[in-house]
């Protein structure tokens, strides 16, 4: 039981490049979310999903796309990377609203 | 939009002293969650409170949810060096399906 797996752990992108941050969970959780963490700002919600085929925007969705074609996977796509997207990205999942989120170990992204 | 605030931002205590962090929401919450993040780590779920006025204890940690369901607190009795980390509250309003918004966190340092 691996929990929530995020890849890659570290990534450096050039401004304007695109990439996908991968997130997979093996706990059959319906609810998944993406957060970004910047110093002094806590975790800000980017997008979330309450099941396969269902996604919605969080607090800071601009510049990011998501899709949820399976229960297990919830990839986050950066369309055209900008230095303001330099951050630590966390993926999290939970079975339903009765439970707390289980977080992955994060992806540290630097955009130069 | 929904905002979650926490005070203080930082707290330095001598080992053995008590510690309290306060969480306030701009809107009425359906529930409140608390997470702990160790330096360099990912957030770890501690507890969820659902009922108005609810109080829950986990060993030296006491969690409270306000009567109006707009504020919460975490109190640690007799801090230990293992309590070091950042404590986040996170809340969801009744109108959002699973939009869980985090506060900016309180960073706790414990001086041995």
XYZ file of C-alpha atoms in Angstrom:
224
model
C 0.000 0.000 0.000
C 1.994 2.980 -1.291
C -0.562 5.692 -0.385
C -0.278 8.834 -2.530
C 2.641 8.821 -4.969
C 3.837 11.990 -6.675
C 6.348 12.161 -9.488
C 8.742 13.743 -10.115
C 10.076 14.849 -6.711
C 12.067 17.711 -8.227
C 11.748 19.537 -11.532
C 13.301 22.590 -13.155
C 11.435 24.130 -16.076
C 12.151 27.021 -18.364
C 9.560 29.766 -18.696
C 6.988 28.786 -21.296
C 7.538 25.032 -21.074
C 4.687 22.723 -20.241
C 4.709 19.667 -18.048
C 2.512 17.268 -16.110
C 2.877 16.513 -12.420
C 1.750 12.977 -11.751
C -0.305 11.847 -8.769
C -1.504 8.316 -8.119
C -3.190 6.729 -5.111
C -3.849 3.063 -4.425
C -6.412 3.467 -1.641
C -9.475 3.674 -3.917
C -10.176 7.199 -2.641
C -12.830 9.168 -4.483
C -11.685 12.644 -3.437
C -8.402 14.107 -4.646
C -6.941 17.602 -4.553
C -3.906 19.561 -5.664
C -2.357 22.224 -3.445
C 0.622 24.496 -3.841
C 2.660 25.656 -0.889
C 4.621 28.884 -0.837
C 6.489 30.289 2.171
C 4.192 32.084 4.590
C 1.065 31.336 2.547
C 0.084 27.904 3.709
C -1.452 25.544 1.189
C -3.603 26.961 -1.574
C -6.081 24.763 -3.402
C -5.561 24.578 -7.171
C -8.117 22.008 -8.339
C -10.030 19.188 -6.751
C -12.014 16.134 -7.825
C -14.793 14.186 -6.157
C -14.636 11.210 -8.487
C -13.622 10.028 -11.929
C -14.785 12.535 -14.527
C -15.603 15.243 -11.967
C -13.258 18.146 -11.304
C -13.661 21.694 -10.046
C -11.546 24.793 -9.524
C -9.977 25.761 -6.242
C -8.561 29.087 -5.079
C -5.745 29.460 -7.624
C -6.636 27.489 -10.794
C -5.213 29.833 -13.445
C -2.384 28.306 -15.456
C -3.248 24.747 -14.436
C -5.408 22.015 -15.934
C -6.557 18.728 -14.446
C -8.478 15.683 -15.558
C -9.642 12.577 -13.695
C -10.140 9.700 -16.081
C -9.593 7.029 -13.401
C -10.090 6.858 -9.641
C -6.365 6.273 -9.124
C -4.802 9.116 -11.097
C -5.130 12.889 -10.906
C -2.459 14.608 -13.033
C -1.833 18.352 -12.884
C -0.803 20.058 -16.114
C 1.087 23.315 -16.313
C 0.242 24.808 -19.685
C 2.988 27.435 -20.026
C 5.231 27.615 -16.966
C 5.882 30.983 -15.342
C 8.312 31.907 -12.527
C 5.271 32.603 -10.308
C 4.526 28.874 -10.456
C 7.738 28.050 -8.601
C 6.416 26.228 -5.565
C 6.024 22.910 -3.791
C 3.030 21.011 -5.117
C 1.142 18.512 -2.990
C -1.427 16.009 -4.131
C -3.836 14.617 -1.536
C -6.642 12.087 -1.418
C -9.362 10.965 0.959
C -12.081 8.331 0.944
C -14.899 10.810 1.519
C -15.732 13.909 3.587
C -15.764 11.980 6.857
C -11.992 11.626 6.713
C -8.928 13.802 6.460
C -6.622 14.037 3.486
C -3.581 11.821 2.967
C -0.844 13.845 1.301
C 1.874 12.787 -1.085
C 5.475 13.766 -0.423
C 5.335 16.671 -2.875
C 6.981 17.914 -6.064
C 9.380 20.825 -5.776
C 9.101 22.830 -8.999
C 11.394 25.664 -10.030
C 10.628 27.752 -13.107
C 13.548 29.786 -14.431
C -14.482 34.057 -1.090
C -13.856 31.852 1.897
C -10.831 32.849 3.968
C -9.197 31.011 6.841
C -6.843 32.857 9.160
C -4.546 31.618 11.895
C -2.683 33.301 14.726
C 0.029 33.479 15.715
C 2.191 32.994 12.636
C 5.142 31.890 14.771
C 5.485 30.701 18.352
C 8.646 29.895 20.256
C 8.202 28.086 23.555
C 10.407 26.480 26.162
C 10.005 22.746 26.355
C 7.295 22.003 28.889
C 5.321 25.183 28.235
C 1.854 25.108 26.735
C 1.019 26.249 23.196
C -2.195 27.391 21.547
C -2.980 28.287 17.944
C -6.234 29.897 16.842
C -8.088 29.530 13.574
C -10.817 31.835 12.250
C -12.951 31.545 9.148
C -14.747 34.335 7.330
C -17.680 31.966 6.712
C -19.475 29.255 8.657
C -17.760 25.921 8.215
C -19.209 22.471 7.758
C -16.204 21.015 9.556
C -12.635 21.881 10.545
C -9.543 19.776 10.131
C -6.104 20.088 11.686
C -2.827 19.009 10.119
C 0.808 18.989 11.233
C 3.737 19.457 8.890
C 7.278 18.776 10.041
C 10.077 20.795 8.413
C 10.743 19.396 4.952
C 7.775 17.061 5.160
C 4.205 16.884 4.002
C 1.039 17.720 5.989
C -0.249 14.906 8.164
C -3.898 14.769 9.192
C -4.500 15.041 12.940
C -8.242 15.340 13.466
C -11.584 16.526 12.095
C -14.253 18.319 14.128
C -17.812 18.470 12.862
C -20.188 19.514 15.623
C -20.703 22.985 17.046
C -18.823 23.309 20.370
C -17.062 19.990 19.880
C -13.936 19.247 21.933
C -11.609 16.350 21.164
C -8.393 15.255 22.821
C -5.428 13.313 21.529
C -2.974 12.752 24.395
C -1.511 16.244 25.041
C -3.447 17.884 22.172
C -6.897 19.424 22.682
C -8.969 20.592 19.738
C -12.043 22.827 19.934
C -14.642 23.875 17.374
C -16.499 27.093 18.143
C -20.203 27.308 18.790
C -20.739 29.347 15.627
C -18.553 26.942 13.605
C -16.364 29.824 12.469
C -13.381 29.325 14.740
C -11.257 26.602 16.222
C -8.228 26.145 18.432
C -5.474 23.632 19.048
C -3.866 23.525 22.483
C -0.766 21.497 23.295
C 0.002 20.870 26.956
C 3.609 20.598 28.092
C 5.265 20.835 24.683
C 8.027 18.451 23.671
C 10.666 18.778 20.961
C 8.689 16.268 18.904
C 5.888 18.870 18.648
C 8.037 21.095 16.402
C 6.396 21.848 13.072
C 3.710 23.915 11.414
C 0.098 23.398 12.407
C -2.589 24.110 9.837
C -6.326 24.312 10.181
C -8.463 23.654 7.118
C -12.159 24.119 6.588
C -14.929 23.410 4.132
C -18.154 25.367 3.838
C -21.531 23.678 3.409
C -21.904 25.088 -0.092
C -18.638 23.647 -1.427
C -18.555 19.973 -2.251
C -14.947 19.369 -1.289
C -13.224 22.736 -1.462
C -11.012 22.455 1.626
C -9.270 25.774 2.341
C -6.181 25.877 4.529
C -5.097 28.597 6.894
C -1.540 29.979 6.616
C -0.362 27.875 9.570
C 1.360 28.456 12.902
C 5.010 27.484 13.077
C 5.983 26.085 16.480
C 9.563 26.009 17.736
C 10.376 24.260 20.996
C 13.523 25.259 22.855
C 14.933 22.321 24.827
